[in-house]
Every structure is written in C-alpha cells, then in structure tokens.
Short mmCIF file of C-alpha atoms in Angstrom, two decimals:
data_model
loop_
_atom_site.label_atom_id
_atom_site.label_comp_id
_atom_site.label_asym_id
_atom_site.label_seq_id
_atom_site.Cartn_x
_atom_site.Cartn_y
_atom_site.Cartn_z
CA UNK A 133 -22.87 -34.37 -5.93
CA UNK A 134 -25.41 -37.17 -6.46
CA UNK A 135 -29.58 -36.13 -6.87
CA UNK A 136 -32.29 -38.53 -6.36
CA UNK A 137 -32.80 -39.06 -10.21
CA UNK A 138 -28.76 -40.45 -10.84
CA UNK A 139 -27.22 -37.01 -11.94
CA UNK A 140 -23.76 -36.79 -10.92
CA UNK A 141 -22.27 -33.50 -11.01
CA UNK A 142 -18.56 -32.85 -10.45
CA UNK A 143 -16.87 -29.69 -10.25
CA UNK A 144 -13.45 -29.09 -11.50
CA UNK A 145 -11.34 -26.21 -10.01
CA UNK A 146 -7.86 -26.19 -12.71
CA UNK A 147 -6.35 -23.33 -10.48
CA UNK A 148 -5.37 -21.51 -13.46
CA UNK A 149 -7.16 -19.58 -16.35
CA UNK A 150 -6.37 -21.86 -19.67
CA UNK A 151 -5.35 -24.84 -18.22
CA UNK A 152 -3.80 -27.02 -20.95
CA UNK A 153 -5.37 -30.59 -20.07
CA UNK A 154 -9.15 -29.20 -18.93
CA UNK A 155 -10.86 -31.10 -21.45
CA UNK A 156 -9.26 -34.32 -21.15
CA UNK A 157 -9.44 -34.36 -17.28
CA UNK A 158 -12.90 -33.43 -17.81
CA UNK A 159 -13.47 -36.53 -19.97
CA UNK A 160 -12.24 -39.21 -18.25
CA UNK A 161 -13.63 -37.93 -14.98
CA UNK A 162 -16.81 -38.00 -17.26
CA UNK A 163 -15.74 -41.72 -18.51
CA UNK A 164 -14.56 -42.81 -15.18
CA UNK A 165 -17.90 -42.70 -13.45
CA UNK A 166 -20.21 -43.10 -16.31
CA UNK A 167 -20.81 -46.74 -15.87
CA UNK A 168 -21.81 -46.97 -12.35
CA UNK A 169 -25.16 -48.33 -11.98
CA UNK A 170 -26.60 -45.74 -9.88
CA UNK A 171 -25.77 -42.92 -12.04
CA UNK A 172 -27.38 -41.91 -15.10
CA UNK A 173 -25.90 -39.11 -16.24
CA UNK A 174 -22.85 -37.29 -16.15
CA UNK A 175 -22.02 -33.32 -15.55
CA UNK A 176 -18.90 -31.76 -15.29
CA UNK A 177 -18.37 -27.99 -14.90
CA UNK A 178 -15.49 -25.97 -14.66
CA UNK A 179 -15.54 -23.53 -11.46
CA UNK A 180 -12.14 -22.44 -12.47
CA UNK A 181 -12.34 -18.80 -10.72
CA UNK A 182 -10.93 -15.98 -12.02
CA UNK A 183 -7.80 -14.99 -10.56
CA UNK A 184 -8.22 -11.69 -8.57
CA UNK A 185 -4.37 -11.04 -8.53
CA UNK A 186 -4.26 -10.95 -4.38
CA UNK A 187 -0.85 -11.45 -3.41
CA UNK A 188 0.19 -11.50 -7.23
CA UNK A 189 1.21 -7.80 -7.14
CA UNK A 190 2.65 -6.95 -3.74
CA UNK A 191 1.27 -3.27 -4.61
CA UNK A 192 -1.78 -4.35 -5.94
CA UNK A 193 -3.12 -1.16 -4.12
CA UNK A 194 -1.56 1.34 -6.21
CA UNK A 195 -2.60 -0.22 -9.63
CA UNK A 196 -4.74 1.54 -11.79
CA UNK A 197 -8.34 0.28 -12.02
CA UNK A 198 -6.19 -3.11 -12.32
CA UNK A 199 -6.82 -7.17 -11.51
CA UNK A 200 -3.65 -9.58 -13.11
CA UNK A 201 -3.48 -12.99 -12.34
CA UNK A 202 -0.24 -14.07 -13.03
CA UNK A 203 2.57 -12.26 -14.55
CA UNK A 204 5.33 -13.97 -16.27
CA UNK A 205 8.68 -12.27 -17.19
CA UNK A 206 10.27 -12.94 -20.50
CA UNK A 207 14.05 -12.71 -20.13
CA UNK A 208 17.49 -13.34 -21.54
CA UNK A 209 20.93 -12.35 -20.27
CA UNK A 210 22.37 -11.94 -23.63
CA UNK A 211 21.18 -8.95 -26.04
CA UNK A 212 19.82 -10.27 -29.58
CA UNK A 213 18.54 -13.71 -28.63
CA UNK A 214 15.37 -13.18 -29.61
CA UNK A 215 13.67 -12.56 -26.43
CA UNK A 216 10.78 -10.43 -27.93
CA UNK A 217 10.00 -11.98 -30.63
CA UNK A 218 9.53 -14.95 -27.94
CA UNK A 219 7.50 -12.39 -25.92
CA UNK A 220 5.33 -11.19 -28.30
CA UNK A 221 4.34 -14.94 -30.01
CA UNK A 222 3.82 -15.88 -26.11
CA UNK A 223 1.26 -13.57 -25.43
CA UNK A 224 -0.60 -13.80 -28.62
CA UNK A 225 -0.41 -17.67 -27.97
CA UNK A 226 -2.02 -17.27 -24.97
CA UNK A 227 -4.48 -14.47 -26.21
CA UNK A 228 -5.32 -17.11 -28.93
CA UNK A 229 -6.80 -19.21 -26.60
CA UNK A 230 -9.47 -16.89 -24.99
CA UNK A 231 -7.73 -15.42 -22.23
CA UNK A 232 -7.36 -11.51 -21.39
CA UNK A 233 -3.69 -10.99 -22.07
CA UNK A 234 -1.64 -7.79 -21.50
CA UNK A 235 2.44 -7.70 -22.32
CA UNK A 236 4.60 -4.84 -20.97
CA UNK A 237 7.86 -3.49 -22.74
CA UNK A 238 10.47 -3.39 -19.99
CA UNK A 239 13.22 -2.49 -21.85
CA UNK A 240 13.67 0.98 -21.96
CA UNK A 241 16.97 0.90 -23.66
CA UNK A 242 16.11 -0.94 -26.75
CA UNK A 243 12.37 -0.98 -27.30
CA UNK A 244 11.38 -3.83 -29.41
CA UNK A 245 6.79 -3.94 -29.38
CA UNK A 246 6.05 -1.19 -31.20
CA UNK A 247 8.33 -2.59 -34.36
CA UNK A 248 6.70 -5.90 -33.99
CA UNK A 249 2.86 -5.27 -32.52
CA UNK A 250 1.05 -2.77 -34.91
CA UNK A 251 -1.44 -1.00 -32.50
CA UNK A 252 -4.92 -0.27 -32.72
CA UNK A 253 -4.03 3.73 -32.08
CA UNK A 254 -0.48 5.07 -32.05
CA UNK A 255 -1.55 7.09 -29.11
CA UNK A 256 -0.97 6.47 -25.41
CA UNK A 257 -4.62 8.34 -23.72
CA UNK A 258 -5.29 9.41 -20.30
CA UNK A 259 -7.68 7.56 -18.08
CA UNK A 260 -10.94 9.48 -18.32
CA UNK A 261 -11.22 8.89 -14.78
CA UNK A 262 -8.24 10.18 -13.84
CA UNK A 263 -5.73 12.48 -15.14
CA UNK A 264 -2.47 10.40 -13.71
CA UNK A 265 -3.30 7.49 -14.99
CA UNK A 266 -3.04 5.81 -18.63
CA UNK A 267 -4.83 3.53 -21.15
CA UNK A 268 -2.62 0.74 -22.36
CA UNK A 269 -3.01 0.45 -26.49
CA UNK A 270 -4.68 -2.51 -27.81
CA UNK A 271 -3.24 -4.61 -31.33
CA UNK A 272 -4.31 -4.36 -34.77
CA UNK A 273 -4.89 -7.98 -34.71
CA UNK A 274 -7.87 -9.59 -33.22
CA UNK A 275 -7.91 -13.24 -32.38
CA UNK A 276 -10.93 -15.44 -32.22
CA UNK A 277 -13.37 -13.05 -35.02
CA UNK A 278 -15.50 -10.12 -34.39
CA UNK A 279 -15.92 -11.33 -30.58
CA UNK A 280 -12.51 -12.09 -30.04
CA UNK A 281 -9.76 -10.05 -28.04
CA UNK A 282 -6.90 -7.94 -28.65
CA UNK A 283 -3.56 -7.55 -26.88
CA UNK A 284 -3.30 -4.95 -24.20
CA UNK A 285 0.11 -3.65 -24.19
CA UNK A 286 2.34 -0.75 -23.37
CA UNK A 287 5.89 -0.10 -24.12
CA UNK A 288 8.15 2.76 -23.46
CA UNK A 289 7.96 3.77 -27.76
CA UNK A 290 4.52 4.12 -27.42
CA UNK A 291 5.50 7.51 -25.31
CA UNK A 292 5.24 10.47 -26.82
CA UNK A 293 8.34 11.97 -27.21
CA UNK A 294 7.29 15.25 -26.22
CA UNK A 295 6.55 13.92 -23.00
CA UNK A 296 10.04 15.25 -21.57
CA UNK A 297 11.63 11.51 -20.82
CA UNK A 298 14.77 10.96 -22.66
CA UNK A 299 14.45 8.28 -25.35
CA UNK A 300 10.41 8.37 -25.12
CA UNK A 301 8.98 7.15 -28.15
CA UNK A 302 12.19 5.15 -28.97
CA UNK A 303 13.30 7.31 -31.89
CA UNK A 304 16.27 8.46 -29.79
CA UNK A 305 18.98 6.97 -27.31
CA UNK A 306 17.20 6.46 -23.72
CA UNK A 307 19.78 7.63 -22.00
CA UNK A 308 18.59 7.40 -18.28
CA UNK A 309 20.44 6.15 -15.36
CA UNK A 310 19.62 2.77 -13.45
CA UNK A 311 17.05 4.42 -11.12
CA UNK A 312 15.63 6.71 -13.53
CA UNK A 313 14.84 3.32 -15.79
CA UNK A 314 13.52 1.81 -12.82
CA UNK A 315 11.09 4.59 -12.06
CA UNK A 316 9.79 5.12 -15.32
CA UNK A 317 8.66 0.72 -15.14
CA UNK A 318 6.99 1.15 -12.08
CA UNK A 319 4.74 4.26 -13.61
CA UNK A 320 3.85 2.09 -16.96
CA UNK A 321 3.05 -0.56 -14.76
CA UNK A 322 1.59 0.90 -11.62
CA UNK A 323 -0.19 4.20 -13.38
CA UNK A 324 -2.15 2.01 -16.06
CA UNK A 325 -5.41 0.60 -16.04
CA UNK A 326 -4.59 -2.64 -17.42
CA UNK A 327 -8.18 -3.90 -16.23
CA UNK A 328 -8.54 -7.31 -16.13
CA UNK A 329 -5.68 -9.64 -17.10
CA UNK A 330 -5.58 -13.22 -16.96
CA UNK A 331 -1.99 -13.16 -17.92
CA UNK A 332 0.67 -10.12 -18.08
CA UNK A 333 4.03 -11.11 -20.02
CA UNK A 334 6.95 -8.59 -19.13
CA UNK A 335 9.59 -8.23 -22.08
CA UNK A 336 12.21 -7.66 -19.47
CA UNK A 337 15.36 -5.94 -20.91
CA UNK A 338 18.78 -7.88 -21.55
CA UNK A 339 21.05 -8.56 -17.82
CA UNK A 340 20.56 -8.69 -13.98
CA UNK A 341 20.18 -5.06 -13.29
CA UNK A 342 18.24 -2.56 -11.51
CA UNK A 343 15.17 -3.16 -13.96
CA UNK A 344 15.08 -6.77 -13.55
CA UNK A 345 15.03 -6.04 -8.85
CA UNK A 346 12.74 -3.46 -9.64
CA UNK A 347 10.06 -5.54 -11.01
CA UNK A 348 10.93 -9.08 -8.92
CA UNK A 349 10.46 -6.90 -5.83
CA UNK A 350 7.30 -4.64 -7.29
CA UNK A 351 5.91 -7.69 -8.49
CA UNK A 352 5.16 -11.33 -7.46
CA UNK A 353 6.49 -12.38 -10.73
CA UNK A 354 4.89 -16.03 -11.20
CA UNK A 355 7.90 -17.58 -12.95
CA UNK A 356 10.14 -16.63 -15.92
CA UNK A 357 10.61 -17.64 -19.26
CA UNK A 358 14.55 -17.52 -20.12
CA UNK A 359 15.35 -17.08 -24.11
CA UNK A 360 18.71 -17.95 -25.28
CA UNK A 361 20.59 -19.76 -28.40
CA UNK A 362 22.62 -22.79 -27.87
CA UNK A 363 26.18 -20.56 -28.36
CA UNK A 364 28.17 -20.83 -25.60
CA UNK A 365 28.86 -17.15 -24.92
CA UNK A 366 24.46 -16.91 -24.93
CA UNK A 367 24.71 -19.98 -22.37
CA UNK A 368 27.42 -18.40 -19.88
CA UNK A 369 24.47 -15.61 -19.28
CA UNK A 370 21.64 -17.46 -19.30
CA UNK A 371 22.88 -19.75 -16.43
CA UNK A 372 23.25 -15.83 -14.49
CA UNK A 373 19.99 -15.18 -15.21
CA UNK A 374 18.90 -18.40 -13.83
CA UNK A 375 21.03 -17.82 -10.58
CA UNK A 376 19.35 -13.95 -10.45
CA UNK A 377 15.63 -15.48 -10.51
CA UNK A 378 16.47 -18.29 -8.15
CA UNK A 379 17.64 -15.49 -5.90
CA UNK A 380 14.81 -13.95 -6.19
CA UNK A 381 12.41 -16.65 -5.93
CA UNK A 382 11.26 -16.68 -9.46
CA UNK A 383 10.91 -20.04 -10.25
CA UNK A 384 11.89 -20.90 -13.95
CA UNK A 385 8.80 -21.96 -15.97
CA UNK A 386 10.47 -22.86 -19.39
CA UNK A 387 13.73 -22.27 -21.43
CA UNK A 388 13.44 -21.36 -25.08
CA UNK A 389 16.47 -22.05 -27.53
CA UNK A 390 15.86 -19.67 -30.08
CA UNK A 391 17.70 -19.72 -33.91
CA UNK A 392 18.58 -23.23 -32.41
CA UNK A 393 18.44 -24.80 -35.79
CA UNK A 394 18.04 -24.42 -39.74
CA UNK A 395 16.29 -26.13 -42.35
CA UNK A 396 18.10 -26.48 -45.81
CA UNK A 397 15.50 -28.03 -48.72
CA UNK A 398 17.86 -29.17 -51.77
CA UNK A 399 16.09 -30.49 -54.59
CA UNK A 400 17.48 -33.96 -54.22
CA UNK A 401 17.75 -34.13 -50.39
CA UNK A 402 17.06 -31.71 -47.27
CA UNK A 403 19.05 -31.51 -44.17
CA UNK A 404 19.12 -29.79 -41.03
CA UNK A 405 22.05 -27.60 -39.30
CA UNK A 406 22.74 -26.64 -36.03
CA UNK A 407 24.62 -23.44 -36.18
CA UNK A 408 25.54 -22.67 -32.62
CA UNK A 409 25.76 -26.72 -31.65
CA UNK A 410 23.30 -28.60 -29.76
CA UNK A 411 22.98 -29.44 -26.30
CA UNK A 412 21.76 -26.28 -24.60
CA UNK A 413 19.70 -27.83 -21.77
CA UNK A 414 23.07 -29.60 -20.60
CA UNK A 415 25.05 -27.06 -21.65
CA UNK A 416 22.96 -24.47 -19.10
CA UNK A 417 23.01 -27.15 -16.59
CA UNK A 418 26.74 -27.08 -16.36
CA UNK A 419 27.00 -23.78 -16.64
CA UNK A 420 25.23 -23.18 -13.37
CA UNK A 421 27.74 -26.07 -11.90
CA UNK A 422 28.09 -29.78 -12.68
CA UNK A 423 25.43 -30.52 -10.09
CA UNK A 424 22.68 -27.83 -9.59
CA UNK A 425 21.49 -27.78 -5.91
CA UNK A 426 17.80 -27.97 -5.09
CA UNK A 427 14.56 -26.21 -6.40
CA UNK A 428 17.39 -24.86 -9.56
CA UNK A 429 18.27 -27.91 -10.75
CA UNK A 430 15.02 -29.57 -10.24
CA UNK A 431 13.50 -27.16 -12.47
CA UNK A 432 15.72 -26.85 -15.40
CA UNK A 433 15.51 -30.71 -15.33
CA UNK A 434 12.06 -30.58 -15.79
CA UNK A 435 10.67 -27.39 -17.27
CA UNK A 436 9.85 -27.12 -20.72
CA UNK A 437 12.71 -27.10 -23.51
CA UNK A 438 11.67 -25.49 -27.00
CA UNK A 439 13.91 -25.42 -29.70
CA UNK A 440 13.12 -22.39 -32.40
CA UNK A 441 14.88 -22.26 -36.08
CA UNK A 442 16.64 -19.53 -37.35
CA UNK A 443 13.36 -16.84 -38.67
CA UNK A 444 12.61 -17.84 -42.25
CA UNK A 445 12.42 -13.99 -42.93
CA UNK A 446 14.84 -12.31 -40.64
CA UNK A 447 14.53 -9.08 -42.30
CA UNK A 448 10.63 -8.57 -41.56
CA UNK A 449 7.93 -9.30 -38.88
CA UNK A 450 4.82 -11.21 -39.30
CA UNK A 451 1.52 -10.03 -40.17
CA UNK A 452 -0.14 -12.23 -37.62
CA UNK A 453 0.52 -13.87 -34.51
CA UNK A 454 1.32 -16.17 -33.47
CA UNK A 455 3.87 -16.29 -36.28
CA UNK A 456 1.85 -18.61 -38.88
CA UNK A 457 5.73 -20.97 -39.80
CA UNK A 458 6.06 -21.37 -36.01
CA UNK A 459 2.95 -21.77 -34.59
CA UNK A 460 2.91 -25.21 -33.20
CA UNK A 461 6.46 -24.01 -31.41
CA UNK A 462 4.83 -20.96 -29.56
CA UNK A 463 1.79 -23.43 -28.76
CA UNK A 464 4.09 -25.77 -27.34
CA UNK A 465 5.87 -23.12 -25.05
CA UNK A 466 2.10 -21.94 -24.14
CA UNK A 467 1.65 -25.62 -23.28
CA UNK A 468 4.85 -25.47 -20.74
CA UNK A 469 4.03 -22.58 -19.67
CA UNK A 470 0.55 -23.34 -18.24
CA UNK A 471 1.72 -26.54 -17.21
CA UNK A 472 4.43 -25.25 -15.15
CA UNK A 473 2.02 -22.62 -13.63
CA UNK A 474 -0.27 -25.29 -12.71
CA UNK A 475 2.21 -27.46 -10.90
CA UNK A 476 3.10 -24.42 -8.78
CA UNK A 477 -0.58 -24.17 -7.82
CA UNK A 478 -0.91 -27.31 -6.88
CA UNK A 479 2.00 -27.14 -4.63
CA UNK A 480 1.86 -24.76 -0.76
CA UNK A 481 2.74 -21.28 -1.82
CA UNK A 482 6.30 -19.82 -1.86
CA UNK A 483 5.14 -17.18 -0.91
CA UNK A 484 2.86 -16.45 2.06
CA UNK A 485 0.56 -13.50 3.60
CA UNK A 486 2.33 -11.05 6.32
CA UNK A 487 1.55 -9.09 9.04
CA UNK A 488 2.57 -7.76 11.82
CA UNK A 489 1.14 -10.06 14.49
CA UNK A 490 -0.75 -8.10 17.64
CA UNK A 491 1.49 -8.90 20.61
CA UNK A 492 4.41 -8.06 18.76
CA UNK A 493 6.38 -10.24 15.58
CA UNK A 494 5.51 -11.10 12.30
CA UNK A 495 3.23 -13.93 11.42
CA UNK A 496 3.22 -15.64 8.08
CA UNK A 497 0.38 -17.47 6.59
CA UNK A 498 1.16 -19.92 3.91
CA UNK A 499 -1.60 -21.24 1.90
CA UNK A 500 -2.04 -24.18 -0.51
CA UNK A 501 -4.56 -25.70 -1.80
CA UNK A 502 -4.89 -28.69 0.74
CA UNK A 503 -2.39 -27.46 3.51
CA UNK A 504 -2.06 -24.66 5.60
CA UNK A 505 1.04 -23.18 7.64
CA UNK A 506 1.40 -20.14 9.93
CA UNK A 507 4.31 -18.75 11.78
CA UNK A 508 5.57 -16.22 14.17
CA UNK A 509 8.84 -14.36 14.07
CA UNK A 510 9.33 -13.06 17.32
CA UNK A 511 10.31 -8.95 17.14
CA UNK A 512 13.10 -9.79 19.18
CA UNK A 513 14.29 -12.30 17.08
CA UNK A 514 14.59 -10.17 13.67
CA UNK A 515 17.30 -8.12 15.63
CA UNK A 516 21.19 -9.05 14.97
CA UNK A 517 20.19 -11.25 11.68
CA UNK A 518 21.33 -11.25 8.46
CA UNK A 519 18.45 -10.11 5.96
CA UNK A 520 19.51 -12.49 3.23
CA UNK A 521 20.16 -15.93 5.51
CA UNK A 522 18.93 -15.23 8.91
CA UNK A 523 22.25 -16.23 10.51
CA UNK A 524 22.53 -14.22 13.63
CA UNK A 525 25.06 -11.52 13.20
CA UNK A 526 28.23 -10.24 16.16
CA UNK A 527 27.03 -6.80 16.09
CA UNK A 528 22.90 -6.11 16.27
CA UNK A 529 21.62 -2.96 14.49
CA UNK A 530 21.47 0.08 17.16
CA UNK A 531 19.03 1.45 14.68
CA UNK A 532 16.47 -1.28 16.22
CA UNK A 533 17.49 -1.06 19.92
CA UNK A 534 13.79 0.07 22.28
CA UNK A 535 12.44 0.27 18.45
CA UNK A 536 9.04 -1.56 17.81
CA UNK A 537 8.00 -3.03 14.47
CA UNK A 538 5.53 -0.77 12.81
CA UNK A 539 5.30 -1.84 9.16
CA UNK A 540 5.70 -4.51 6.44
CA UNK A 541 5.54 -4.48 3.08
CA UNK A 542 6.28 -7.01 0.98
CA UNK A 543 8.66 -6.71 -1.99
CA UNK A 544 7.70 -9.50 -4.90
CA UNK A 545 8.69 -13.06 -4.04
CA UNK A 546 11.83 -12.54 -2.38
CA UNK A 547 10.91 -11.15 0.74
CA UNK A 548 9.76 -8.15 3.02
CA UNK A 549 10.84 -5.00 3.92
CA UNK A 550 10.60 -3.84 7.49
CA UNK A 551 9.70 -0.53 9.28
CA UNK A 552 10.59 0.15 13.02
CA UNK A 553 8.81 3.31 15.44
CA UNK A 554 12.22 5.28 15.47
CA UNK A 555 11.62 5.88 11.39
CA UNK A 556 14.55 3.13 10.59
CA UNK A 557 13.67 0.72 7.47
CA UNK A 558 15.59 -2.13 7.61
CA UNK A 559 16.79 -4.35 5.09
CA UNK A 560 15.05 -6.64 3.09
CA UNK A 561 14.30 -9.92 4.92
CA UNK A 562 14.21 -12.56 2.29
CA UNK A 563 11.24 -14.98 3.42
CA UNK A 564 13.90 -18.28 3.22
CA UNK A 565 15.51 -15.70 6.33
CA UNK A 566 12.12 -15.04 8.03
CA UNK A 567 10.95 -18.81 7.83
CA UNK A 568 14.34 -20.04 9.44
CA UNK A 569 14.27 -17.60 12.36
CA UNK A 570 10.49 -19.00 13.01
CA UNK A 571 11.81 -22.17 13.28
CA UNK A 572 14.69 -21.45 15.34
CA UNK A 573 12.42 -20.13 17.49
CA UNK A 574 10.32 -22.13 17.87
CA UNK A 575 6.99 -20.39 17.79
CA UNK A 576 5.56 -22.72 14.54
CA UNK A 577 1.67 -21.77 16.07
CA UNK A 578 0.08 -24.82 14.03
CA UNK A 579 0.75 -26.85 11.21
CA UNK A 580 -2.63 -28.33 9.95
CA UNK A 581 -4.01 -30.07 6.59
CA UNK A 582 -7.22 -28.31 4.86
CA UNK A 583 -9.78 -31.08 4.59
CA UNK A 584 -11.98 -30.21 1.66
#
C-alpha cells in the first residue's frame, strides 16, 4: 500500500507463530523496493495472526479454557532412544524464542518430565473455575528474564498418587490396560486449561499402540518428530512408526538421530566415533522399502536430519534448557521444525472442514491459502464402501439400509466417523476414502483459485 507522500507499507502474513526466516524475508522485501523512485520509505509489518487452533483439535469443544495452534508429537518406536530428552530440549527451544509453549507426557508407562523439567509447584491444582478441570504446572526455568515465559506442561507423575489411578505419580508400575491408558490422555489433555499455546509438543510413549490412535484421532496432530539412533534394530521401528503416521496422515516434520556420534579429545589428536554406524537417513529409507511411494518418501527425503552425540553426562540432566553443550543442535531441529510447518501451510490443507450437507451427503471444504476446493459425497454413495480405501464392497452394511446420515465428527487427520438415524456408527472413513468416492461420483461442486 502506497500513500501520497512515497510510504510503502507491506504486510507479511508467515502463517506460523516463529517463523524461522521472518526477518530476512522482511529485509529484502524492505531492500527489494527501496530504490524505486517513487517511494521514500519503507514499512514492513508482520500480521502473522495468532493461530486460534480451529480445525487443529477435532474436539476443540471439549478443551478446557484452551486455544493450541499446532501440536507436534515427539515419537520413537524403540524404548531408550532418547525421545524425551529430544522432547523436552524441543519445547524449550521453541519457548526460547518467545512463543507460548506447552509439552504433554504421553507416556503413561514410563514417565520421563518430571525427572527432567523441575516445576514451578509439585502440585497439579484444580481450575478455580471449575472443579473438573486442571491447571497444567509451569517450569522452574524462565526463558527470556523477568518478562519471559515458562513451560506449561503436564505429565502423568505430576498426579498425585492418591488420586486412585494405578501408577499416578510414577513412583509405581502403571499398570493399566490399552483403553484405560488411552482414557486417562484424553482427560490430561481434554480436562486442562492449557490457555493459549502457540505450540503443544506430545512426548508420545514408545510403539504404534492404542495411545499413539488415541491422540492421531483426538487430535489434528500437525506432523511428528521421529527420534531414533542409527542401530539397526532402532531403524527396523522407526521405519513402523513412519508407516503408522503416514497412515494416519501425520506428515513427518523431522528425524532426529540421537547418541549418533562421540567425540574423543586425546592430548595429541581428537577423533570422532560412530558407535551404532552411520547412514540412518538411508538406512530408514530402505527400511520402509527400496523405493518409498509418494508423500512418505518425499518427506523423509527432504525433512530435516539432526544428528545428536552420545550426552556428555549421561548420568544427570541439565540445569537449563535447552541443554547449554547442544544448543545449536536443538536450534537446528527448531529450525526444521518450523520450516516444515511452514511448507505445509503454504500448501491446500490435508485436511478439510465437514458437514453434513442439507439435501443429504457430506460436503468437504478444503482450504489453502490461495485455492479453494469443496465436495459432495453423496449419502448413497458412502453405503457398500470400504472405510479405509473407498473401494465399493459385495455386501453393503444392512445397518445403513432406509438409514439417513445424522452426524460427523471428525477424528484427527485421518478421517471421520459417521452416525446414521437408526443409532448405527459406522466406521471410520479415512478422508483419502471420502475424497475418492466424491470423485467417482462426480459431484466436485467447484474447484476455484482465491484471488487475494
């Protein structure tokens, strides 16, 4: 926008809280227009909005008093990796930088944040406000001086272990089934008031189990972070856990090698070891299958790769965060991370707004930041299809014969579930499913381009 005395302003929208390249964007927009003889001076402002977490938690309605952006899901398939420690430097990497951080403990089993994170209060409080609901704790550590910010976070040792929950306040086994496990997530994430986060890291627990569902279909996890070590026997599960979140339609945002390498200082020369052998990326790769097919192999061709030594003091944690020997590492994953994040932005949703359209059907909105897409699933279509491909099936469900379609909810990126009038809840439709019976159909109502 040009006034009548040469100011020039130009607004920036990065999509994302934190954006790693802001400033330098912002500079040589500033540098690139500068010199043009009918302006004489140059403003750039960030309108980067807040993100108000709509369609980020697909039951953003039942949180507690809370608004998260994006929430990002540390994981490995092997125990012992690391994956905490990776968790916990992440978020304090990303708290470093200004932003309003929370990180959940997902693994009930073997709860790792209270050993490492030092809280403010030992206590988990009730909401003032309302009896069911709880306070997450906030770190010792405070980032940025007096003004700065602390780390929100909750984990399932910060119970106390009077509260009745086997393994609360991880002094003794959890010893809870699946389900059980599963429930007690979705009450530390749905029954806090996390307020507002810019960013929520999950520590999810070791494996492809109920936990890991749970949260992929509770949440619209915005990508995951896999942790591994170059061993073989690490790399055999961390290619399932890439195969689980591709499933799922969590997109893989970086993959961190972890005790990947060790430094060895001799007073007349100093070397460098690789323990577990080098190579992970390819290693992964092949481990998924010589070739990876589509959106998988794109990614783990591109996303970040960070290579972390073997912990110069194994035996105790840091005072601060990030850890102060490792520091440009963690900033480096932050880096990926954001960058990755940004790059989904950028690109038409995966995953789009649903209802239930009013003559009958389901009609999906997808929405990018230049280009728009809606569909329509005819009712009659969704009957006799398979949930996970949308291949029609030999036998249709009786449960939806003379039923209508009466609700939708959708369950994290993967998909939707479906309710029909006769009380029946089908299965799962994953949205790949949904958007190939649309087309099929052929019912596409408009494909347009947003002109700014």
């Amino acid at each position: 926008m040009l006034n009548h005395d040469g100011l020039l302003k130009i607004n920036l929208d990065f999509l994302i809280p934190g954006f790693t390249h802001r400033r330098k964007i912002k500079e040589a927009c500033r540098e690139a227009v500068k010199s043009l003889p009918w302006v004489s001076a140059v403003q750039v402002v960030d309108i980067t909005k807040p993100v108000s977490g709509g369609g980020v938690v697909s039951q953003q309605e039942n949180l507690a008093k809370s608004n998260i952006g994006f929430v990002v899901g540390v994981s490995s398939c092997k125990g012992g990796v690391g994956k905490s420690t990776v968790a916990v430097n992440l978020a304090f990497a990303l708290l470093e930088r200004g932003l309003r951080v929370g990180l959940l403990d997902a693994d009930i089993y073997g709860p790792s944040v209270p050993t490492l994170v030092p809280p403010l209060s030992h206590s988990v409080r009730r909401s003032p406000s309302n009896p069911k609901h709880i306070l997450p704790l906030e770190s010792l550590q405070l980032l940025g001086g007096e003004e700065g910010r602390r780390l929100k976070m909750l984990s399932f040792g910060h119970v106390n272990p009077r509260a009745g929950a086997p393994g609360a306040g991880g002094k003794t086994a959890a010893m809870v089934r699946g389900p059980i496990a599963s429930k007690i997530i979705n009450q530390m994430l749905f029954a806090t008031e996390w307020g507002h986060l810019d960013y929520l890291v999950v520590d999810m627990p070791p494996g492809t189990g109920d936990v890991h569902i749970s949260l992929a279909q509770g949440l619209c996890l915005s990508g995951a972070v896999l942790v591994t070590t170059p061993h073989p026997l690490a790399l055999a599960d961390a290619a399932k856990g890439v195969a689980m979140f591709a499933e799922l339609r969590v997109p893989t945002l970086a993959v961190v090698e972890n005790m990947a390498y060790m430094d060895c200082e001799h007073p007349e020369h100093s070397h460098r070891l690789y323990p577990f052998g080098q190579g992970g990326r390819a290693r992964l790769m092949q481990g998924l299958c010589e070739e990876p097919p589509g959106p998988t192999g794109e990614t783990l061709r591109r996303c970040p790769l960070v290579s972390l030594p073997l912990s110069p003091h194994p035996d105790q944690a840091p005072v601060t965060y990030p850890h102060p020997l490792l520091r440009p590492q963690y900033s480096s994953l932050a880096d990926g991370v954001l960058d990755e994040l940004f790059l989904l932005q950028t690109r038409a949703l995966l995953v789009p707004s649903v209802q239930i359209h009013p003559r009958g059907g389901l009609l999906l909105r997808y929405f990018g930041p230049q280009s728009a897409e809606e569909l329509l699933v005819p009712e009659e279509q969704l009957r006799g299809r398979d949930p996970r491909s949308g291949d029609r099936t030999a036998h249709p469900s009786q449960q939806q014969s003379g039923a209508r379609l009466q609700g939708v909810e959708v369950r994290g990126s993967y998909g939707a579930a479906l309710q029909w009038s006769d009380g029946s809840h089908e299965a799962i439709f994953s949205f790949q499913a949904l958007r190939r019976i649309a087309t099929e159909s052929r019912t596409e109502l408009s494909i347009h381009d947003v002109q700014e």
